[in-house]
Short mmCIF file of C-alpha atoms in Angstrom, two decimals:
data_model
loop_
_atom_site.label_atom_id
_atom_site.label_comp_id
_atom_site.label_asym_id
_atom_site.label_seq_id
_atom_site.Cartn_x
_atom_site.Cartn_y
_atom_site.Cartn_z
CA MET A 17 -0.04 0.10 0.03
CA SER A 18 1.38 3.54 -0.65
CA LEU A 19 2.27 5.61 1.86
CA LEU A 20 0.38 8.68 0.60
CA SER A 21 -2.44 8.30 -2.18
CA VAL A 22 -4.30 11.31 -3.88
CA SER A 23 -7.08 10.71 -5.93
CA HIS A 24 -8.61 13.00 -8.59
CA LEU A 25 -7.78 16.08 -6.32
CA SER A 26 -9.15 19.46 -7.64
CA LEU A 27 -9.31 22.81 -6.19
CA THR A 28 -11.07 25.96 -7.20
CA ILE A 29 -10.57 29.15 -5.61
CA GLN A 30 -12.98 32.16 -6.52
CA ASP A 31 -13.85 30.68 -9.76
CA HIS A 32 -10.36 30.07 -10.48
CA SER A 33 -9.59 26.48 -11.21
CA ILE A 34 -5.95 25.70 -9.73
CA LEU A 35 -5.72 21.73 -9.66
CA HIS A 36 -7.81 19.43 -12.24
CA GLY A 37 -7.90 15.97 -10.93
CA VAL A 38 -4.41 15.62 -9.72
CA SER A 39 -3.61 11.59 -8.77
CA LEU A 40 -0.43 10.40 -7.50
CA SER A 41 1.05 8.24 -5.03
CA VAL A 42 4.07 8.03 -2.82
CA ASP A 43 5.71 4.78 -1.57
CA GLU A 44 7.04 4.57 2.09
CA GLY A 45 10.97 5.40 2.00
CA GLU A 46 10.81 7.08 -1.64
CA ILE A 47 12.33 10.54 -2.46
CA VAL A 48 9.84 12.02 -5.16
CA GLY A 49 10.40 15.21 -6.98
CA LEU A 50 7.86 17.23 -8.09
CA ILE A 51 8.59 19.70 -11.08
CA GLY A 52 6.80 21.90 -13.18
CA PRO A 53 6.82 25.39 -14.69
CA ASN A 54 5.69 28.42 -12.23
CA GLY A 55 2.07 28.48 -11.62
CA SER A 56 1.87 24.77 -12.40
CA GLY A 57 0.16 24.15 -8.86
CA LYS A 58 2.91 22.34 -7.28
CA THR A 59 2.79 24.82 -4.09
CA THR A 60 -0.89 24.55 -4.15
CA LEU A 61 -0.94 20.92 -3.94
CA PHE A 62 1.75 21.06 -0.93
CA ASN A 63 -1.00 23.31 0.59
CA VAL A 64 -3.69 20.86 0.24
CA LEU A 65 -1.49 17.92 1.15
CA SER A 66 -0.64 19.76 4.47
CA GLY A 67 -4.00 20.50 5.01
CA PHE A 68 -3.87 24.48 4.56
CA LEU A 69 -6.22 24.51 1.80
CA LYS A 70 -9.45 22.14 1.40
CA PRO A 71 -9.80 20.56 -2.18
CA THR A 72 -13.08 21.18 -3.77
CA SER A 73 -13.13 17.39 -4.84
CA GLY A 74 -10.89 14.28 -4.36
CA SER A 75 -9.46 12.60 -1.55
CA VAL A 76 -5.99 12.26 0.18
CA HIS A 77 -5.21 9.04 2.19
CA TYR A 78 -2.16 8.78 4.37
CA ARG A 79 -1.09 5.38 5.52
CA GLY A 80 -4.48 4.28 4.50
CA GLN A 81 -6.50 6.72 6.50
CA ASP A 82 -8.61 9.48 4.79
CA ILE A 83 -7.01 12.59 5.93
CA THR A 84 -9.00 15.11 3.04
CA ASN A 85 -10.71 17.06 6.19
CA VAL A 86 -7.88 16.63 8.66
CA SER A 87 -6.54 19.74 10.24
CA PRO A 88 -2.82 20.80 9.47
CA SER A 89 -1.79 20.37 13.15
CA LYS A 90 -3.58 16.97 13.36
CA ARG A 91 -1.66 16.01 9.96
CA ALA A 92 1.66 16.94 11.59
CA LYS A 93 0.92 14.69 14.57
CA LEU A 94 0.52 11.96 11.78
CA GLY A 95 3.94 12.51 10.97
CA ILE A 96 3.45 14.88 7.95
CA GLY A 97 6.27 17.50 7.90
CA ARG A 98 6.44 20.58 5.93
CA VAL A 99 9.68 22.85 4.77
CA PHE A 100 8.35 26.09 3.11
CA GLN A 101 9.57 27.97 0.19
CA ASN A 102 10.18 31.12 2.09
CA PHE A 103 11.79 29.42 5.40
CA GLY A 104 9.34 28.35 7.79
CA ILE A 105 11.19 29.48 10.69
CA PHE A 106 10.50 31.93 13.41
CA ARG A 107 12.48 34.70 12.85
CA GLU A 108 11.50 36.45 16.31
CA MET A 109 12.46 33.47 18.01
CA THR A 110 16.12 32.02 19.03
CA LEU A 111 17.34 29.19 17.28
CA GLU A 112 16.69 27.16 20.23
CA GLU A 113 13.33 28.17 20.74
CA ASN A 114 12.77 27.26 17.32
CA VAL A 115 13.59 23.72 17.69
CA LEU A 116 11.74 23.70 21.11
CA VAL A 117 8.44 24.80 19.67
CA ALA A 118 8.50 21.91 17.25
CA LEU A 119 9.58 19.39 19.82
CA GLU A 120 6.95 20.61 22.49
CA ALA A 121 4.07 20.16 19.82
CA LEU A 122 4.84 16.51 19.54
CA PRO A 123 2.26 14.11 21.04
CA LYS A 124 2.85 13.57 24.95
CA GLN A 125 4.19 10.14 24.57
CA ASP A 126 6.65 10.95 21.63
CA ARG A 127 8.01 13.94 23.72
CA LYS A 128 8.54 11.42 26.69
CA ASN A 129 10.39 9.12 24.57
CA LEU A 130 12.80 11.79 23.42
CA GLY A 131 14.13 12.34 26.84
CA ASN A 132 15.76 15.54 27.77
CA LEU A 133 14.32 18.09 25.41
CA LYS A 134 17.24 20.43 25.86
CA ASP A 135 19.82 17.96 24.98
CA VAL A 136 17.57 17.06 21.69
CA VAL A 137 17.50 20.76 20.72
CA HIS A 138 21.33 21.12 21.19
CA GLY A 139 21.82 17.85 19.43
CA THR A 140 19.34 19.27 16.28
CA LEU A 141 21.43 22.74 16.31
CA ASP A 142 24.97 20.81 16.29
CA MET A 143 23.94 18.31 13.25
CA VAL A 144 23.57 21.27 11.26
CA GLY A 145 26.41 23.26 12.82
CA LEU A 146 24.58 25.90 14.56
CA LEU A 147 24.84 25.14 17.90
CA SER A 148 27.14 28.20 18.40
CA HIS A 149 24.12 30.09 17.42
CA ALA A 150 22.01 28.72 19.75
CA LYS A 151 20.87 31.96 21.71
CA LYS A 152 20.69 34.00 18.50
CA LYS A 153 17.32 35.11 16.80
CA ALA A 154 16.78 33.10 14.10
CA GLY A 155 16.11 36.09 11.54
CA SER A 156 19.69 36.83 12.01
CA LEU A 157 20.78 33.67 10.06
CA SER A 158 21.76 33.49 6.33
CA GLY A 159 19.20 31.75 3.77
CA GLY A 160 21.10 28.47 3.58
CA GLN A 161 21.26 28.62 7.83
CA MET A 162 17.63 29.14 7.94
CA ARG A 163 17.08 26.23 5.29
CA LEU A 164 19.32 23.94 7.37
CA LEU A 165 17.61 24.60 10.76
CA GLU A 166 13.99 24.23 9.18
CA ILE A 167 14.95 20.78 7.66
CA ALA A 168 16.89 19.73 10.63
CA ARG A 169 14.05 21.03 13.16
CA THR A 170 11.24 18.97 11.02
CA LEU A 171 13.43 15.94 10.95
CA LYS A 172 13.92 15.98 14.59
CA SER A 173 10.31 16.73 15.62
CA GLY A 174 9.56 12.92 14.38
CA LYS A 175 7.95 13.27 11.01
CA THR A 176 8.34 10.59 8.72
CA PHE A 177 6.82 12.17 5.76
CA PHE A 178 8.40 15.31 4.11
CA LEU A 179 7.21 17.99 1.78
CA LEU A 180 9.77 20.46 0.86
CA ASP A 181 9.25 23.38 -1.12
CA GLU A 182 12.14 24.34 -3.09
CA PRO A 183 14.73 23.65 -0.09
CA THR A 184 17.74 25.04 -2.14
CA ALA A 185 16.05 28.25 -2.98
CA GLY A 186 18.37 31.08 -1.88
CA VAL A 187 21.00 28.84 -0.86
CA SER A 188 24.32 29.01 -1.73
CA PRO A 189 26.01 26.04 -3.71
CA LYS A 190 27.97 24.71 -0.88
CA MET A 191 24.90 24.51 1.51
CA THR A 192 22.68 23.12 -1.41
CA GLU A 193 25.08 20.37 -0.73
CA GLN A 194 24.53 20.17 2.94
CA VAL A 195 20.95 20.05 2.01
CA ALA A 196 21.26 17.37 -0.29
CA ASP A 197 23.15 15.52 2.35
CA LEU A 198 20.42 15.92 4.89
CA ILE A 199 17.87 14.56 2.40
CA ARG A 200 20.11 11.65 1.93
CA GLN A 201 20.17 11.24 5.43
CA LEU A 202 16.47 11.21 5.63
CA LYS A 203 16.36 8.39 2.78
CA ILE A 204 18.89 6.51 4.78
CA GLU A 205 16.64 6.77 7.89
CA GLY A 206 13.68 5.39 5.91
CA LYS A 207 11.80 8.52 5.54
CA THR A 208 9.47 9.57 2.85
CA VAL A 209 10.03 12.77 0.88
CA VAL A 210 8.41 14.80 -1.77
CA ILE A 211 10.49 17.82 -3.00
CA ILE A 212 9.52 20.93 -5.21
CA GLU A 213 12.57 21.88 -7.40
CA HIS A 214 13.57 24.10 -10.23
CA ASP A 215 17.18 22.54 -10.08
CA LEU A 216 16.71 19.66 -12.43
CA PRO A 217 20.47 18.35 -11.82
CA PHE A 218 19.86 18.33 -7.92
CA ILE A 219 16.46 16.56 -8.64
CA SER A 220 18.26 13.97 -10.79
CA ARG A 221 20.86 13.51 -7.93
CA ILE A 222 18.47 12.59 -5.31
CA CYS A 223 15.21 11.49 -6.15
CA ASP A 224 14.03 8.13 -7.21
CA ARG A 225 11.16 9.24 -9.12
CA VAL A 226 9.78 12.52 -10.61
CA ILE A 227 6.51 13.82 -11.34
CA VAL A 228 6.02 16.77 -13.33
CA MET A 229 2.93 19.30 -13.09
CA ASP A 230 1.61 21.67 -15.60
CA VAL A 231 -1.68 23.86 -15.23
CA GLY A 232 -2.83 21.90 -12.10
CA ARG A 233 -2.22 18.50 -13.70
CA VAL A 234 0.25 15.50 -13.52
CA VAL A 235 1.33 15.41 -17.06
CA LEU A 236 4.36 12.97 -16.34
CA THR A 237 6.11 10.57 -14.32
CA GLY A 238 9.21 8.36 -14.59
CA LYS A 239 12.72 7.92 -13.29
CA PRO A 240 14.67 11.01 -13.41
CA GLN A 241 16.67 10.21 -16.37
CA GLU A 242 13.75 9.05 -18.30
CA VAL A 243 11.91 12.46 -17.51
CA LYS A 244 14.94 14.56 -18.37
CA LYS A 245 15.04 13.33 -21.74
CA SER A 246 11.32 13.36 -22.31
CA LYS A 247 10.31 15.81 -25.15
CA GLU A 248 7.04 17.07 -22.69
CA LEU A 249 9.44 18.51 -20.11
CA GLN A 250 11.79 20.25 -22.37
CA GLU A 251 8.97 21.71 -23.98
CA LEU A 252 7.36 22.87 -20.70
CA TYR A 253 10.67 24.50 -19.48
CA PHE A 254 12.19 25.70 -22.85
CA GLY A 255 9.44 26.21 -25.01
CA ALA A 256 10.77 23.62 -27.54
CA GLU A 257 12.61 20.26 -27.56
CA LEU A 258 16.33 20.86 -26.82
CA VAL A 259 18.66 19.90 -29.96
CA MET B 28 -0.38 57.78 53.00
CA GLN B 29 -4.00 56.93 52.12
CA PHE B 30 -3.40 58.01 48.68
CA PHE B 31 -0.49 55.62 48.44
CA TRP B 32 -2.68 52.76 49.36
CA HIS B 33 -5.41 53.80 46.98
CA ILE B 34 -2.64 53.82 44.20
CA VAL B 35 -1.44 50.42 45.33
CA ALA B 36 -4.88 48.87 45.18
CA MET B 37 -5.67 50.52 41.97
CA ILE B 38 -2.61 49.18 40.45
CA CYS B 39 -2.72 45.68 41.84
CA MET B 40 -6.38 45.48 41.21
CA SER B 41 -5.97 46.09 37.25
CA ILE B 42 -3.11 43.50 36.72
CA PRO B 43 -4.99 40.65 36.16
CA ASN B 44 -7.33 42.10 33.57
CA ILE B 45 -4.59 44.11 31.82
CA LEU B 46 -2.10 41.09 31.96
CA GLY B 47 -4.61 38.79 30.48
CA PHE B 48 -5.39 41.26 27.70
CA ASN B 49 -1.73 41.57 27.07
CA LEU B 50 -1.61 37.64 26.87
CA ILE B 51 -4.32 37.76 23.86
CA PHE B 52 -3.65 41.12 22.10
CA GLY B 53 0.03 41.86 23.10
CA LYS B 54 1.59 38.25 22.48
CA GLY B 55 -1.08 36.45 20.79
CA LYS B 56 -1.36 39.39 18.39
CA ILE B 57 -4.93 38.78 18.09
CA PHE B 58 -7.11 42.12 17.61
CA HIS B 59 -9.10 41.41 20.65
CA PHE B 60 -10.66 44.76 20.92
CA GLY B 61 -13.60 43.54 23.36
CA PRO B 62 -11.81 42.88 26.73
CA ILE B 63 -14.23 45.63 28.35
CA GLY B 64 -17.23 43.37 26.92
CA VAL B 65 -15.77 40.28 28.82
CA SER B 66 -15.47 42.69 31.74
CA THR B 67 -19.13 43.70 31.45
CA VAL B 68 -20.28 40.17 31.46
CA ALA B 69 -17.85 39.53 34.57
CA THR B 70 -19.16 42.35 36.52
CA TYR B 71 -22.91 42.12 35.96
CA GLY B 72 -22.48 38.20 35.91
CA VAL B 73 -21.40 38.52 39.43
CA PHE B 74 -23.15 41.46 41.06
CA VAL B 75 -26.50 41.28 39.40
CA PRO B 76 -27.01 37.74 41.05
CA LEU B 77 -25.53 39.09 44.11
CA MET B 78 -28.14 41.93 44.42
CA HIS B 79 -30.77 39.54 43.80
CA GLY B 80 -30.10 37.74 47.02
CA PHE B 81 -27.73 35.17 45.97
CA SER B 82 -24.63 34.62 48.16
CA TYR B 83 -20.96 35.82 47.01
CA PRO B 84 -19.71 32.34 46.46
CA SER B 85 -22.85 31.70 44.44
CA ALA B 86 -22.78 34.74 42.63
CA ILE B 87 -19.13 34.56 41.38
CA ALA B 88 -19.88 30.90 40.39
CA ILE B 89 -22.42 32.39 38.06
CA GLY B 90 -20.15 35.33 36.93
CA PHE B 91 -17.21 32.56 36.08
CA VAL B 92 -19.50 30.66 34.19
CA LEU B 93 -20.90 33.60 31.94
CA THR B 94 -17.46 35.14 31.86
CA MET B 95 -16.11 31.84 30.57
CA ILE B 96 -19.04 31.57 27.96
CA ILE B 97 -18.40 35.21 26.52
CA SER B 98 -14.76 34.36 26.67
CA LEU B 99 -15.59 30.99 24.48
CA LEU B 100 -17.45 33.21 22.15
CA PHE B 101 -14.57 35.67 21.36
CA ALA B 102 -12.18 32.52 21.11
CA TRP B 103 -14.65 31.28 18.68
CA LEU B 104 -15.06 34.53 16.59
CA ALA B 105 -11.34 34.94 16.70
CA LEU B 106 -10.81 31.48 15.21
CA ARG B 107 -13.22 32.20 12.55
CA LEU B 108 -13.02 35.70 11.24
CA GLU B 109 -10.28 37.37 9.59
CA PRO B 110 -8.24 39.60 12.00
CA ASP B 111 -9.59 42.87 11.17
CA ALA B 112 -12.99 41.70 10.72
CA PHE B 113 -12.68 40.00 14.20
CA GLY B 114 -11.53 43.33 15.64
CA VAL B 115 -14.75 45.00 14.30
CA MET B 116 -16.89 42.28 15.76
CA ALA B 117 -15.29 42.47 19.06
CA ILE B 118 -16.02 46.19 19.43
CA ALA B 119 -19.69 45.60 18.00
CA ILE B 120 -20.07 42.76 20.93
CA HIS B 121 -18.74 45.37 23.37
CA LEU B 122 -20.87 48.00 22.70
CA SER B 123 -24.06 45.52 22.13
CA LEU B 124 -23.41 44.31 25.80
CA LEU B 125 -23.32 47.82 27.19
CA ALA B 126 -26.18 48.79 25.28
CA VAL B 127 -27.84 45.75 26.98
CA VAL B 128 -26.92 46.80 30.61
CA ILE B 129 -28.00 50.35 30.40
CA ASN B 130 -31.11 49.45 28.90
CA TRP B 131 -32.06 46.76 30.84
CA ILE B 132 -33.26 48.88 33.81
CA SER B 133 -35.34 46.42 35.72
CA LEU B 134 -32.26 43.85 35.88
CA THR B 135 -29.11 46.31 36.01
CA ARG B 136 -30.84 49.73 36.99
CA GLY B 137 -29.12 51.44 33.97
CA THR B 138 -27.08 54.07 34.32
CA ARG B 139 -27.99 54.58 37.87
CA GLY B 140 -25.60 51.35 38.18
CA LEU B 141 -25.88 49.03 41.27
CA PRO B 142 -24.87 51.09 44.36
CA ASP B 143 -24.01 49.54 48.04
CA ILE B 144 -22.04 46.48 46.90
CA PRO B 145 -21.06 44.91 49.63
CA ARG B 146 -17.28 43.95 50.49
CA PHE B 147 -15.86 40.62 51.65
CA PHE B 148 -15.44 40.79 55.52
CA PHE B 149 -11.48 41.03 55.21
CA LEU B 150 -11.69 44.17 52.44
CA GLN B 151 -12.98 46.66 54.94
CA THR B 152 -10.10 49.39 54.53
CA THR B 153 -8.06 50.65 51.72
CA GLN B 154 -5.05 49.35 53.35
CA SER B 155 -6.34 45.74 53.48
CA PHE B 156 -7.42 46.40 49.75
CA ALA B 157 -3.86 47.13 48.96
CA LEU B 158 -2.55 44.13 50.77
CA PHE B 159 -5.09 41.70 49.17
CA THR B 160 -4.92 43.01 45.68
CA PHE B 161 -0.76 42.94 46.05
CA ILE B 162 -0.85 39.19 46.84
CA ILE B 163 -3.24 38.42 44.14
CA ALA B 164 -1.35 40.54 41.64
CA LEU B 165 1.99 38.69 42.62
CA LEU B 166 0.15 35.32 42.15
CA TRP B 167 -1.02 36.18 38.82
CA ILE B 168 2.14 37.88 37.40
CA LEU B 169 3.95 34.55 38.74
CA PHE B 170 1.38 32.45 36.67
CA LEU B 171 1.40 34.66 33.69
CA PHE B 172 5.44 34.99 33.79
CA VAL B 173 5.29 31.07 33.84
CA LEU B 174 3.19 31.07 30.74
CA HIS B 175 4.66 33.24 28.76
CA ARG B 176 8.09 31.29 29.43
CA GLY B 177 6.85 28.05 28.94
CA SER B 178 5.83 25.96 26.02
CA PHE B 179 2.27 27.76 25.89
CA GLY B 180 4.10 31.18 25.27
CA ARG B 181 6.22 29.86 22.53
CA SER B 182 2.96 28.21 20.90
CA LEU B 183 1.44 31.59 21.04
CA ASP B 184 4.59 33.33 19.66
CA ALA B 185 4.64 30.84 16.90
CA LEU B 186 0.94 31.49 16.04
CA ALA B 187 1.47 35.05 15.89
CA GLU B 188 4.22 35.03 13.88
CA GLN B 189 2.96 32.74 11.07
CA LEU B 190 0.03 30.64 11.73
CA TRP B 191 0.66 28.09 8.77
CA TYR B 192 4.30 27.38 9.93
CA ALA B 193 2.78 26.70 13.41
CA GLY B 194 0.47 24.47 12.15
CA SER B 195 2.77 22.66 10.18
CA LEU B 196 4.66 21.61 13.39
CA GLY B 197 1.47 20.47 15.08
CA ILE B 198 0.55 23.77 17.13
CA ASP B 199 -3.05 23.30 17.81
CA ARG B 200 -4.41 26.90 17.09
CA ARG B 201 -7.88 26.24 18.21
CA TRP B 202 -6.45 24.92 21.81
CA VAL B 203 -3.95 27.57 22.32
CA THR B 204 -6.49 30.30 21.28
CA VAL B 205 -9.23 29.04 23.61
CA ILE B 206 -6.85 29.21 26.42
CA ALA B 207 -5.71 32.36 25.99
CA PHE B 208 -9.08 33.72 25.90
CA LEU B 209 -10.40 31.81 29.07
CA ILE B 210 -7.09 33.26 30.77
CA GLY B 211 -8.04 36.74 29.82
CA GLY B 212 -12.01 36.11 30.99
CA LEU B 213 -10.48 34.90 34.58
CA GLY B 214 -8.42 38.08 34.75
CA ALA B 215 -11.31 40.42 33.86
CA LEU B 216 -13.72 38.34 36.67
CA ILE B 217 -10.88 38.77 39.22
CA THR B 218 -10.26 42.41 38.55
CA ASN B 219 -13.84 43.34 38.26
CA VAL B 220 -14.99 41.35 41.39
CA ILE B 221 -12.52 43.42 43.62
CA TYR B 222 -12.82 46.59 41.77
CA CYS B 223 -16.65 47.07 42.17
CA GLN B 224 -16.08 46.03 45.81
CA TYR B 225 -13.62 48.87 46.15
CA VAL B 226 -15.73 51.61 44.80
CA PHE B 227 -19.06 50.10 46.10
CA LEU B 228 -20.75 50.46 42.68
CA VAL B 229 -21.21 48.89 39.49
CA HIS B 230 -21.74 51.49 37.02
CA PRO B 231 -21.76 51.40 33.03
CA SER B 232 -19.27 54.14 32.89
CA ASP B 233 -16.57 52.15 34.14
CA LEU B 234 -17.21 49.68 31.49
CA ASN B 235 -17.41 52.20 28.25
CA PHE B 236 -15.00 52.47 25.37
CA PRO B 237 -12.31 54.96 26.77
CA VAL B 238 -11.46 52.12 29.25
CA PHE B 239 -10.35 49.77 26.35
CA ILE B 240 -8.44 52.80 25.03
CA PHE B 241 -6.52 52.55 28.73
CA PHE B 242 -6.10 48.98 28.14
CA VAL B 243 -4.53 49.25 24.71
CA MET B 244 -2.44 52.23 25.66
CA VAL B 245 -0.77 50.44 28.58
CA VAL B 246 -0.10 47.52 26.39
CA VAL B 247 1.14 49.30 23.53
CA ALA B 248 3.32 51.72 25.50
CA GLY B 249 4.75 48.86 27.70
CA LYS B 250 5.63 46.58 24.70
CA PRO B 251 3.21 44.32 23.56
CA GLY B 252 3.57 40.67 25.09
CA SER B 253 6.12 41.82 27.57
CA VAL B 254 4.94 41.07 31.04
CA PRO B 255 7.63 43.40 32.90
CA GLY B 256 7.12 46.43 30.32
CA VAL B 257 3.48 46.04 30.72
CA LEU B 258 3.64 46.25 34.42
CA CYS B 259 5.92 49.22 34.33
CA SER B 260 3.63 51.14 32.07
CA LEU B 261 0.57 50.13 34.24
CA ILE B 262 2.42 51.64 36.89
CA LEU B 263 3.20 54.83 35.24
CA LEU B 264 0.06 55.36 33.55
CA THR B 265 -2.13 54.65 36.64
CA LEU B 266 0.11 57.34 38.60
CA LEU B 267 -0.21 60.01 35.66
CA ARG B 268 -4.28 59.10 35.71
CA GLU B 269 -4.50 59.55 39.33
CA GLY B 270 -2.07 62.20 39.68
CA MET B 271 -4.10 64.58 37.39
CA ARG B 272 -6.39 65.27 40.18
CA PHE B 273 -3.93 67.11 42.00
CA LEU B 274 -3.47 69.66 38.76
CA PRO B 275 -4.73 73.12 39.52
CA ILE B 276 -7.34 73.04 36.97
CA PRO B 277 -11.27 72.80 37.44
CA SER B 278 -12.32 69.26 38.34
CA GLU B 279 -14.57 69.20 35.25
CA PHE B 280 -11.71 69.49 32.59
CA ILE B 281 -9.73 66.89 34.07
CA GLY B 282 -11.62 64.26 32.27
CA SER B 283 -11.42 65.59 28.98
CA LEU B 284 -7.57 66.61 29.63
CA ARG B 285 -7.26 62.87 30.41
CA LEU B 286 -8.62 61.66 27.28
CA LEU B 287 -6.68 64.02 25.26
CA LEU B 288 -3.42 63.03 27.02
CA PHE B 289 -4.07 59.53 26.77
CA GLY B 290 -4.96 59.73 23.00
CA LEU B 291 -1.51 61.68 22.59
CA ILE B 292 0.36 58.98 24.43
CA LEU B 293 -1.50 56.15 22.54
CA PHE B 294 -0.54 57.70 19.20
CA VAL B 295 2.97 58.25 20.16
CA ALA B 296 3.33 54.52 21.35
CA VAL B 297 1.66 52.98 18.22
CA TRP B 298 3.93 55.50 16.09
CA VAL B 299 7.15 54.37 17.87
CA ARG B 300 5.99 50.65 17.77
CA ARG B 301 4.41 50.82 14.22
CA ASP B 302 6.87 48.30 12.66
CA THR B 303 6.74 45.51 15.47
CA LEU B 304 3.11 46.29 17.11
CA PHE B 305 1.48 43.65 14.25
CA PRO B 306 2.84 40.56 12.49
CA LYS B 307 4.03 41.44 9.01
CA ALA B 308 2.25 39.15 6.42
CA ARG B 309 4.90 36.54 5.26
CA SER B 310 4.00 34.40 2.43
CA VAL B 311 4.69 30.72 2.47
#
């Protein structure tokens, strides 16, 4: 059975149709790339999967459970983590507080299993080389550091399924590699990841499968190398087949 | 010396209500413009039954239930309306409640208010009021300080900064909002039960819109969300308000002058904090 299964998902906002019957599935332990031109509905699909937008029709199943109408906070408690395009960290809080607030939101038993939260916080910051900034406000970090903090926080807060929205956007090439390493680490730990990205070489390097979206529809799916060579993708991104 | 005890009592009895409001409006950045609406229900919820023959414990129990109900109503609206719409709705509810207490004369005596409010047996002097309210204020400050610094405070901060980011971590907005409003309601109840005994009177003029302006001014001037800042601001502004009685101007002008001065202070405080007063819209 798929970990995540999306069937005939449609979304219309103020007479504007954004998603048209999107169907896809993601297996446990898979790393899936979600690509497509701007305005193709990738982030909107993530917003529906995270529970921030309610679909007009269709359904979302997670571990066999219908979560179409489940609130974002309950989805998070089920293990669905989200990394946002514009750095989903709390800039007015310190780095410590940013991690702590995520750990405190865990169900009581999971929180107990973690042991001393302070140690987990410091371990999380150490993992991404930010321990020395623990008491600083998160707003003072660079884009790459914010991204690392966000991914590490999501990882340590017990999530098993990750929705990463452009994790390398605004990140230096060196830090992009660190982000890639973190995502590979997720795979090693058996986590499942769906990544929205425009960086096709990055997607090719780390994904098992790629889904291509255009104008609110899934138009192509396959292994990265197959998708990369397809005419449809080249037409979508470059307007014509590359010679 | 009597004036000193009076000032201590006035400041300390305001603390539960003001810090409760600060939790919602200052820390939670929820446009709750109806704290005096909650105070109206708390005040009349306790003292109408009391004046109709109920004992103090029963009257306070009735007032407590009614205050929690109105707090839940505000929390429900805050969760369902856009922030600015909730702000307008909260003002409308406050003014509607005020209209009810002014016009339901058979129950509330309207603008004549409810006189001869009996005091607790241990609150017979200004000094005893000062001491009692000081203890209550200390306990309330301690409670809110722990709340602000703990996981509840961090959840409220996270929700205030970005709802979606907080939701994606598993922070339950409904739960946090409801708790914040219930604590605010409890603060309103404590303050008003003590204040009405202090002045022997329940009067709608103590529950009108300028009182809300004073609340906003205290929170904004003190730094929204900061317990020490709001406490300092409350002390200074209460001293200013009470101290104006000693100005060598006719007493009929003092009320108007006070409003003008408070309006000016509020304007300056909002201007100074214009960048940090409310959360900036951040896309996801």
